[in-house]
PDB file of C-alpha atoms in Angstrom:
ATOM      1  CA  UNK A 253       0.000   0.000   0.000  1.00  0.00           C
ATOM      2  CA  UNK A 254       2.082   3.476  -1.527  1.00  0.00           C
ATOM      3  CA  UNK A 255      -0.566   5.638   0.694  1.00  0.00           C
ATOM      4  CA  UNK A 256      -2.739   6.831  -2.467  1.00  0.00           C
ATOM      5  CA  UNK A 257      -6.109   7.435  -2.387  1.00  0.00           C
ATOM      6  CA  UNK A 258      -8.529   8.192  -5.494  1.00  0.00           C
ATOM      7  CA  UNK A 259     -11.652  10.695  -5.378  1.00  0.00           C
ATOM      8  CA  UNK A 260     -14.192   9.878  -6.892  1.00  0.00           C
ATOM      9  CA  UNK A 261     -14.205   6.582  -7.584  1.00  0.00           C
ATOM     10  CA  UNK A 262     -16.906   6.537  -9.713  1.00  0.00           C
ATOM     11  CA  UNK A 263     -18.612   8.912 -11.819  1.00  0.00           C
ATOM     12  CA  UNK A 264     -21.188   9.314 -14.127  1.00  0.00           C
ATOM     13  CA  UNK A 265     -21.206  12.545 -16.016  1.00  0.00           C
ATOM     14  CA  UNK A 266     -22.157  14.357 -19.656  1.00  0.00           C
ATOM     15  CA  UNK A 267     -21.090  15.477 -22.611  1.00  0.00           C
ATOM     16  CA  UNK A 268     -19.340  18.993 -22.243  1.00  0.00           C
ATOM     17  CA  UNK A 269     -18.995  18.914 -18.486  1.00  0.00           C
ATOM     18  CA  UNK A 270     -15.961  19.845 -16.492  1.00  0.00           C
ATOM     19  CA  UNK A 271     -14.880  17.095 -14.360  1.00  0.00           C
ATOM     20  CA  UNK A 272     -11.806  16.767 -11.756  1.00  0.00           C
ATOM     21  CA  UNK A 273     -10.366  13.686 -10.636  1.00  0.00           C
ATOM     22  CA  UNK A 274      -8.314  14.188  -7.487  1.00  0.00           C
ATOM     23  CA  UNK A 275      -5.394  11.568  -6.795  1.00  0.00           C
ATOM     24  CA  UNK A 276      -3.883  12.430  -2.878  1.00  0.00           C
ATOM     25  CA  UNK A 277      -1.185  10.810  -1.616  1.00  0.00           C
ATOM     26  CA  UNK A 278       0.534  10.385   2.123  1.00  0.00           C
ATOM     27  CA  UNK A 279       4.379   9.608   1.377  1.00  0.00           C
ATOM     28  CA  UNK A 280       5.409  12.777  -0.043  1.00  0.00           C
ATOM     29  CA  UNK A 281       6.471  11.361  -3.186  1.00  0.00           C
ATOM     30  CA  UNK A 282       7.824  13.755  -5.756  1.00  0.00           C
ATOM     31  CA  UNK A 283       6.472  12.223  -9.049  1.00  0.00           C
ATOM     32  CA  UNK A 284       3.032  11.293  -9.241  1.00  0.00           C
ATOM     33  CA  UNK A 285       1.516   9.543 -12.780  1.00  0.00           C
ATOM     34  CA  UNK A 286      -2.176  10.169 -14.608  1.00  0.00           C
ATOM     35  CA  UNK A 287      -2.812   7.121 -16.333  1.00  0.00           C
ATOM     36  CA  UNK A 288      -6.247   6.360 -18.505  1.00  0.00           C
ATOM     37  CA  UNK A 289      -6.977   2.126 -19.293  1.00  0.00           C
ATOM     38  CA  UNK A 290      -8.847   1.271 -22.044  1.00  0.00           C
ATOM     39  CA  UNK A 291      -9.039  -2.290 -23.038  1.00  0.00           C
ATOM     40  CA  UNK A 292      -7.126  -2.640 -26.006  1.00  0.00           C
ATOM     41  CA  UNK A 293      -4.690  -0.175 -25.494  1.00  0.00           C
ATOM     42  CA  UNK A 294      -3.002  -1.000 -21.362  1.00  0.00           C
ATOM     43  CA  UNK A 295      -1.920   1.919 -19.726  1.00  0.00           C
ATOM     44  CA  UNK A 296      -1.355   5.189 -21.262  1.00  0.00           C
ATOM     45  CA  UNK A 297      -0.093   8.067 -19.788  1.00  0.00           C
ATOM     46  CA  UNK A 298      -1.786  11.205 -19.526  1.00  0.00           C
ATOM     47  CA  UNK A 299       0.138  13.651 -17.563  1.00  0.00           C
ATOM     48  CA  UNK A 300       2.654  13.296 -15.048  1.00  0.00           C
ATOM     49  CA  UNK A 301       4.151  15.579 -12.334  1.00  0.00           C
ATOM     50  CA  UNK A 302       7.121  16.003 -10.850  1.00  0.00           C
ATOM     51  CA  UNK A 303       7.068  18.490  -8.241  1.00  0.00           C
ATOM     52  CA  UNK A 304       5.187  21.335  -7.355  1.00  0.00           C
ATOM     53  CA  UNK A 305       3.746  23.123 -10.032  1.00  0.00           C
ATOM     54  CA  UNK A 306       6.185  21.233 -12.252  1.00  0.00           C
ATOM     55  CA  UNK A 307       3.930  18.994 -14.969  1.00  0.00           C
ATOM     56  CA  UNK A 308       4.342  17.488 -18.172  1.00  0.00           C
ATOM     57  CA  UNK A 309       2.506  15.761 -21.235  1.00  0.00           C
ATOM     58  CA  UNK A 310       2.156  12.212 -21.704  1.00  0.00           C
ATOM     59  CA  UNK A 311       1.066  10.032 -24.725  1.00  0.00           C
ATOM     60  CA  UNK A 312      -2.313  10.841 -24.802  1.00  0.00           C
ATOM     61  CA  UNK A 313      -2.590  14.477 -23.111  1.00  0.00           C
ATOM     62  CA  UNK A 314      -5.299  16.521 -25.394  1.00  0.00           C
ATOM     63  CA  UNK A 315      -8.423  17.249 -23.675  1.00  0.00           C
ATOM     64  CA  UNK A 316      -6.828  17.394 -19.782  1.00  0.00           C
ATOM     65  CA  UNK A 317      -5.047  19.656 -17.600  1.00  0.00           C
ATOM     66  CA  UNK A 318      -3.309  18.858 -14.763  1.00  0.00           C
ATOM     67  CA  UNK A 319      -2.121  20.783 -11.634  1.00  0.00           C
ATOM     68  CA  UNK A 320      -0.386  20.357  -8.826  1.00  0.00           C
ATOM     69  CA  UNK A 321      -0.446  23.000  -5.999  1.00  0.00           C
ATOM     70  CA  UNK A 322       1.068  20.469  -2.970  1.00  0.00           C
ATOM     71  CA  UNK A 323       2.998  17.682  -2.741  1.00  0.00           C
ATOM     72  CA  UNK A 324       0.373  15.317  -1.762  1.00  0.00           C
ATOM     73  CA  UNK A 325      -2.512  15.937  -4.665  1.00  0.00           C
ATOM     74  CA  UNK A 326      -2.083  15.762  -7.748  1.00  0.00           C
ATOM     75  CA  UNK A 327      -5.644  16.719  -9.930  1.00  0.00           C
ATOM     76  CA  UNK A 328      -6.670  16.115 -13.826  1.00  0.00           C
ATOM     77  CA  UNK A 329      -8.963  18.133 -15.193  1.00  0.00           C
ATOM     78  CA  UNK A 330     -11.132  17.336 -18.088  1.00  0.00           C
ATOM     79  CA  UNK A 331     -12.553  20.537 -19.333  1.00  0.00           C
ATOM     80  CA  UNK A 332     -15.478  19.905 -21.657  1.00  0.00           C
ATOM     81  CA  UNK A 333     -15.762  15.875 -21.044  1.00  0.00           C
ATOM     82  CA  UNK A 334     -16.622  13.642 -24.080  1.00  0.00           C
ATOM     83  CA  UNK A 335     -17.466   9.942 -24.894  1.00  0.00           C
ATOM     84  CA  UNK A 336     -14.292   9.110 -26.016  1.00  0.00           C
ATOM     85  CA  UNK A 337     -12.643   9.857 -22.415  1.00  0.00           C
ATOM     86  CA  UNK A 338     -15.336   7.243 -20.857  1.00  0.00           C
ATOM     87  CA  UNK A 339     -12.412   5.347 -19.601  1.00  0.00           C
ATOM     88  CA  UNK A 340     -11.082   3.754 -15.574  1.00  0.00           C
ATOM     89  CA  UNK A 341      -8.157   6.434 -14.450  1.00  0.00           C
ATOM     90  CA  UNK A 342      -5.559   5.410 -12.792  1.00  0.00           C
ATOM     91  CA  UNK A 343      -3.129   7.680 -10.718  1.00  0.00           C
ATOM     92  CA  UNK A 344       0.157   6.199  -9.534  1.00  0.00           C
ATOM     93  CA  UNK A 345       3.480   7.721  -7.659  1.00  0.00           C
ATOM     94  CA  UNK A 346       7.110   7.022  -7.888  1.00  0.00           C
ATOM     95  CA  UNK A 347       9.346   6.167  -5.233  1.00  0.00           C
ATOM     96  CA  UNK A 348      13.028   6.895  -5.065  1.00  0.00           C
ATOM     97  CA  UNK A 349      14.841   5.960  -7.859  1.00  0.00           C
ATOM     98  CA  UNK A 350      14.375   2.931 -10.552  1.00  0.00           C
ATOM     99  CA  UNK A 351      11.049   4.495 -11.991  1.00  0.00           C
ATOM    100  CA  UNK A 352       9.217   1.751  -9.898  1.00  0.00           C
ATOM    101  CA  UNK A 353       5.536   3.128 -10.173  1.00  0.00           C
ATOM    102  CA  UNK A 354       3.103   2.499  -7.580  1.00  0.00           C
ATOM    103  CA  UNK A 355      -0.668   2.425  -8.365  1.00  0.00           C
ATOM    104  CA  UNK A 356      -3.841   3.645  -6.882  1.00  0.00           C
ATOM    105  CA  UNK A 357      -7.052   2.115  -7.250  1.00  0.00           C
ATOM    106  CA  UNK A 358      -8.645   3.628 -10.373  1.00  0.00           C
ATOM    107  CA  UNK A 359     -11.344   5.858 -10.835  1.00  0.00           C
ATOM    108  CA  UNK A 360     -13.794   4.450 -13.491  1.00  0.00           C
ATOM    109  CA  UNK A 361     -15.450   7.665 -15.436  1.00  0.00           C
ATOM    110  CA  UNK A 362     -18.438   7.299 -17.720  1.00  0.00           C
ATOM    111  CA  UNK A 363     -19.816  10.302 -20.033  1.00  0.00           C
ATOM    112  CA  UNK A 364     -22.807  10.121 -21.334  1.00  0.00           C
TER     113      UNK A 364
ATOM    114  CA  UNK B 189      10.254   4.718 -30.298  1.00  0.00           C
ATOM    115  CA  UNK B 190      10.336   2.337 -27.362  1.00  0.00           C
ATOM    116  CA  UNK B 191       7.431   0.270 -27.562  1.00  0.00           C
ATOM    117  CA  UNK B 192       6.499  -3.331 -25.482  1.00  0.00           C
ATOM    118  CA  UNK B 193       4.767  -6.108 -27.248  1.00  0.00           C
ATOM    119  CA  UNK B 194       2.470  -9.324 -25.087  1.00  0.00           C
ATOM    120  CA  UNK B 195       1.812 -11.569 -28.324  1.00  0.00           C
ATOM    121  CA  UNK B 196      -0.951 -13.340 -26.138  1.00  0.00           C
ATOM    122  CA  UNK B 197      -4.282 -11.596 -26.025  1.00  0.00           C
ATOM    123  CA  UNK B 198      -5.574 -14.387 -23.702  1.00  0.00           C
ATOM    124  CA  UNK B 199      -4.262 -16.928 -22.070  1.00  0.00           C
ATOM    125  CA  UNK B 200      -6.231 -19.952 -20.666  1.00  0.00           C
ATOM    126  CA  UNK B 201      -4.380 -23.008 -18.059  1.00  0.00           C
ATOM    127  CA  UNK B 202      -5.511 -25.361 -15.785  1.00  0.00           C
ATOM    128  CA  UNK B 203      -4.888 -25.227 -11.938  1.00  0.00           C
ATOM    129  CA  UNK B 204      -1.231 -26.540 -11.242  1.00  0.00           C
ATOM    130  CA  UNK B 205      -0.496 -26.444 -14.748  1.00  0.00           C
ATOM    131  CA  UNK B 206       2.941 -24.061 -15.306  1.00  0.00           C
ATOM    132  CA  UNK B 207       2.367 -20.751 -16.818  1.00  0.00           C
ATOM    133  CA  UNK B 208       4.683 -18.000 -18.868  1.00  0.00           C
ATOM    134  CA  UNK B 209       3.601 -14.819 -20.353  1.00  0.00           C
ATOM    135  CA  UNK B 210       5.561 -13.157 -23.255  1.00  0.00           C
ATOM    136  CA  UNK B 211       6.665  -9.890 -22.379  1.00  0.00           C
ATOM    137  CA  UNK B 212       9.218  -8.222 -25.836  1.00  0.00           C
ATOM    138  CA  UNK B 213      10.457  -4.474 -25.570  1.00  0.00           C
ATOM    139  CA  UNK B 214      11.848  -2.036 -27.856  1.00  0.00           C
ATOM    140  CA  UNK B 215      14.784  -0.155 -26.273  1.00  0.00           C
ATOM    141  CA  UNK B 216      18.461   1.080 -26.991  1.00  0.00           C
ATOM    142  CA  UNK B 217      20.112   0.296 -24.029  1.00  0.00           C
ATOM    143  CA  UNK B 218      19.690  -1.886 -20.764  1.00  0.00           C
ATOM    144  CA  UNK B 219      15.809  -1.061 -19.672  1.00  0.00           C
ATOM    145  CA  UNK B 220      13.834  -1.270 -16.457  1.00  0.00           C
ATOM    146  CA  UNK B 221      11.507  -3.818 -16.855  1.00  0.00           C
ATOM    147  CA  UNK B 222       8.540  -4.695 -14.576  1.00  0.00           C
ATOM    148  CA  UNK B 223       5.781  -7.304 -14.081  1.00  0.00           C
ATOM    149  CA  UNK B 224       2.201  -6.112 -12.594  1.00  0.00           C
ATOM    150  CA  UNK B 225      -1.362  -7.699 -12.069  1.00  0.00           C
ATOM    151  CA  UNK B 226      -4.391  -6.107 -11.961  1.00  0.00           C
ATOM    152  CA  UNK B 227      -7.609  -7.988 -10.622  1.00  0.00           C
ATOM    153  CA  UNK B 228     -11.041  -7.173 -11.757  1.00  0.00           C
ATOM    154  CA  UNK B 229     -11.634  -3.515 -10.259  1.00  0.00           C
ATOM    155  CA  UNK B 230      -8.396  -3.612  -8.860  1.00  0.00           C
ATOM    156  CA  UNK B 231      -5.518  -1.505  -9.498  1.00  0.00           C
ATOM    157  CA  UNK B 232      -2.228  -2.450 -10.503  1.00  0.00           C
ATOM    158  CA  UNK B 233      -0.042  -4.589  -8.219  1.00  0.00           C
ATOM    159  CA  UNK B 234       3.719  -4.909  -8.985  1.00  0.00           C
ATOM    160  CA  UNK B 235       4.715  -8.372  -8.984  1.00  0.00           C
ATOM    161  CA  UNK B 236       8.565  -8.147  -9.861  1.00  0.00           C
ATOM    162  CA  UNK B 237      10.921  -5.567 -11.649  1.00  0.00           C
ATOM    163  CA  UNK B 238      14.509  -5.971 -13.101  1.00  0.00           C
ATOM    164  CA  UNK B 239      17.027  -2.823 -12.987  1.00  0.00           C
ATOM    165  CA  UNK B 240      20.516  -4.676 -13.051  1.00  0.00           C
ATOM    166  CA  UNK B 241      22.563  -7.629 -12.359  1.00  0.00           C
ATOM    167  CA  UNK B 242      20.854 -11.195 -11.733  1.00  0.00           C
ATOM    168  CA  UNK B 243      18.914 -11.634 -14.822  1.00  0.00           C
ATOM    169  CA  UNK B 244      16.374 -14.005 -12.880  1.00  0.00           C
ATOM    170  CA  UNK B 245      14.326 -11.785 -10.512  1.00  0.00           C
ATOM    171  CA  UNK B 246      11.710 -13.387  -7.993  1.00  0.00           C
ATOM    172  CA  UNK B 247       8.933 -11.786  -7.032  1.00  0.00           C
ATOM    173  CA  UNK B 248       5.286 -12.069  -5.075  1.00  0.00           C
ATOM    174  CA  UNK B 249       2.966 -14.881  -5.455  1.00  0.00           C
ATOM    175  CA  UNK B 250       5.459 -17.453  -6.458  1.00  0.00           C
ATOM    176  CA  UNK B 251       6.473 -15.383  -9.544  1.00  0.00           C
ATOM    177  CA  UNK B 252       9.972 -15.239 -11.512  1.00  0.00           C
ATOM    178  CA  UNK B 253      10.637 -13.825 -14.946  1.00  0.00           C
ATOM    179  CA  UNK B 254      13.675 -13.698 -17.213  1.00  0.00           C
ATOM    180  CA  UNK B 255      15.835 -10.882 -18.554  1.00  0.00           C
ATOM    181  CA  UNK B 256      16.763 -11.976 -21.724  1.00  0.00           C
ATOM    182  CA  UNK B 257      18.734  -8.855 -23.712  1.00  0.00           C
ATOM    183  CA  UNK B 258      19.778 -11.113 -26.885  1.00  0.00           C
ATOM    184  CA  UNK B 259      15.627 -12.010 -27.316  1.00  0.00           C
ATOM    185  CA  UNK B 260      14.765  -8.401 -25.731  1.00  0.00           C
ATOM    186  CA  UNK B 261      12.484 -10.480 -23.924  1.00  0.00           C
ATOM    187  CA  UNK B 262      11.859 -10.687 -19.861  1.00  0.00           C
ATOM    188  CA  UNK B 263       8.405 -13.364 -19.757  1.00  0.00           C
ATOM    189  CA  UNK B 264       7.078 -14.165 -16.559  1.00  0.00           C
ATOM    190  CA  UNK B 265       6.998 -17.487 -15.162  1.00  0.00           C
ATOM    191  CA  UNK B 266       4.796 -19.922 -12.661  1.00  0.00           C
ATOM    192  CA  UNK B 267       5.452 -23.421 -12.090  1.00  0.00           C
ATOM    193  CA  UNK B 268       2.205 -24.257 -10.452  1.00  0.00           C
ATOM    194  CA  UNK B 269      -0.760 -21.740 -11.343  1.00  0.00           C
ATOM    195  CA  UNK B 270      -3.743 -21.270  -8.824  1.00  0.00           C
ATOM    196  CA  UNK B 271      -6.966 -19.882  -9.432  1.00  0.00           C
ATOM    197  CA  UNK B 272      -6.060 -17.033  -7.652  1.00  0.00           C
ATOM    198  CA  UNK B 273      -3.760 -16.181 -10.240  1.00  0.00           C
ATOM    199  CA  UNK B 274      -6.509 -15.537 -12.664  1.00  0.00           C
ATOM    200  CA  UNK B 275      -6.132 -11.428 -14.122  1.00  0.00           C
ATOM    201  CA  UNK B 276      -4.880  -9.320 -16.189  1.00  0.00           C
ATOM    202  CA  UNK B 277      -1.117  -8.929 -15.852  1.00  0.00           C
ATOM    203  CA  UNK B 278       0.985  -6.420 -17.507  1.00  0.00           C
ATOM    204  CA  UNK B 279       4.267  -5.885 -18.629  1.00  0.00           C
ATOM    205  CA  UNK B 280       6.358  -2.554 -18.654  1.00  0.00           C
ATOM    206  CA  UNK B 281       9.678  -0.532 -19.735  1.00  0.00           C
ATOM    207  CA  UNK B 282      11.339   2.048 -17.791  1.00  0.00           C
ATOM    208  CA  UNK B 283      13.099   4.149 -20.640  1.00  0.00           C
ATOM    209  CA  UNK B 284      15.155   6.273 -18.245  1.00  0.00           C
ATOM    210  CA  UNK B 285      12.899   9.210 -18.497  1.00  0.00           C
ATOM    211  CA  UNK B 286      10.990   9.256 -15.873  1.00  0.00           C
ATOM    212  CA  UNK B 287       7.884   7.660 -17.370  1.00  0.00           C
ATOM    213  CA  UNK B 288       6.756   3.989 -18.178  1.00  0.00           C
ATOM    214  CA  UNK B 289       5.466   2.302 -21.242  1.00  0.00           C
ATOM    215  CA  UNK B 290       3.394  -0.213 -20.975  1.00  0.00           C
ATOM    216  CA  UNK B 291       2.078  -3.285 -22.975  1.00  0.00           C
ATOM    217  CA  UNK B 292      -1.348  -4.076 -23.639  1.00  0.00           C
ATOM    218  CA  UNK B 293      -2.119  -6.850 -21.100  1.00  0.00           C
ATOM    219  CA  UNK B 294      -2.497 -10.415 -21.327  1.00  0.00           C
ATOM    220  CA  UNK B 295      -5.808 -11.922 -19.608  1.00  0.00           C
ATOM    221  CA  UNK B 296      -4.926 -14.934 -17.815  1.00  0.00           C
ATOM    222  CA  UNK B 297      -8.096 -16.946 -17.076  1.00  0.00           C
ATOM    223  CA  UNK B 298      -7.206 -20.768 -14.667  1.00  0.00           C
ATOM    224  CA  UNK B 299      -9.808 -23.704 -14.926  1.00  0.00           C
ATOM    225  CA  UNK B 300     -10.040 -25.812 -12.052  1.00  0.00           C
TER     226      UNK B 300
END
């Protein structure tokens, strides 16, 4: 157990709707990891952070923000929601060195 | 661009029967490589990484898998599969920049 939590875990929302997905963690870890799973396609990273106010693009970034204010949350914004990012989130952190990621329990996201 | 390949979609075994799941990467150098399961509605667990030296790594649950650089290969191995094991398991390269790429999954389902 790395200590991160995932808020909500499930949500239901529509088309053209802001939505935040919080990700809070307890070990002061200084990366933390957006991921989106879709089945097909594994894991594919969204945004990750690492440090405060310090973010960056992943693979599959258009259509979320991310920001991080503190070290221990870490939220991803999608502005104007659509179908296509109906998907189960995942947010993970990094300890130490060794990019060995740590995962929290998903938040599963449906748009209608 | 670094990529990671599991052939097997779906793979299907009987209780105590041995198990290994492909796992092939794309990378220049020497790679990070890491094992993890996922349950239904679960998140990811890590079952076993490799960084350097030994090229057989143990992990959790009975698990081993192989770093093979001349195959760029590093499958995962069981000798004696339990239901329990059913999931999804996925492999994934550390590409020295921070991130993780991951493959698409391999569903492992057990009959008794």
């Amino acid at each position: 157990d790395a200590g991160i939590t995932q808020s909500p875990r499930h949500k239901v929302t529509e088309t053209g709707t802001p939505v935040t997905l919080r990700c809070h963690q307890t070990e002061n870890h200084r990366y933390m990891y957006w991921y989106r799973q879709d089945p097909g396609h594994g894991l594919r990273l969204i945004h990750y952070s690492y440090g405060v106010k310090d973010t960056d693009k992943g693979e599959v970034s258009d259509g979320y923000s991310v920001s991080r204010s503190k070290t221990e949350d870490f939220l991803l914004t999608l502005e104007s929601a659509t179908s296509s990012q109906t998907s189960v989130y995942f947010c993970a952190i990094r300890t130490g060195s060794q990019e060995t990621q740590y995962f929290g329990p998903g938040t599963r996201l449906l748009v209608l | 661009a670094q990529s990671v390949t599991q052939p097997d979609i779906h793979i299907t075994v009987s209780e105590g029967a041995s198990l290994e799941l492909r796992c092939n990467y794309s990378y220049g150098a020497t790679p990070y490589l890491f094992w993890y399961v996922q349950s239904p509605g679960q998140g990811l667990q890590l079952l076993l990484k490799y960084f350097s030296g030994d090229t057989l790594v143990q992990g959790i649950k009975g698990f081993e898998a192989e770093f093979k650089r001349s195959q760029s290969s590093f499958n995962l191995r069981k000798p004696s599969v339990h239901w329990s094991d059913a999931a999804e398991y996925f492999c994934a390269v550390g590409e020295g920049t921070d991130k993780l790429i991951f493959g698409t999954g391999t569903r492992l389902q057990v009959f008794p």
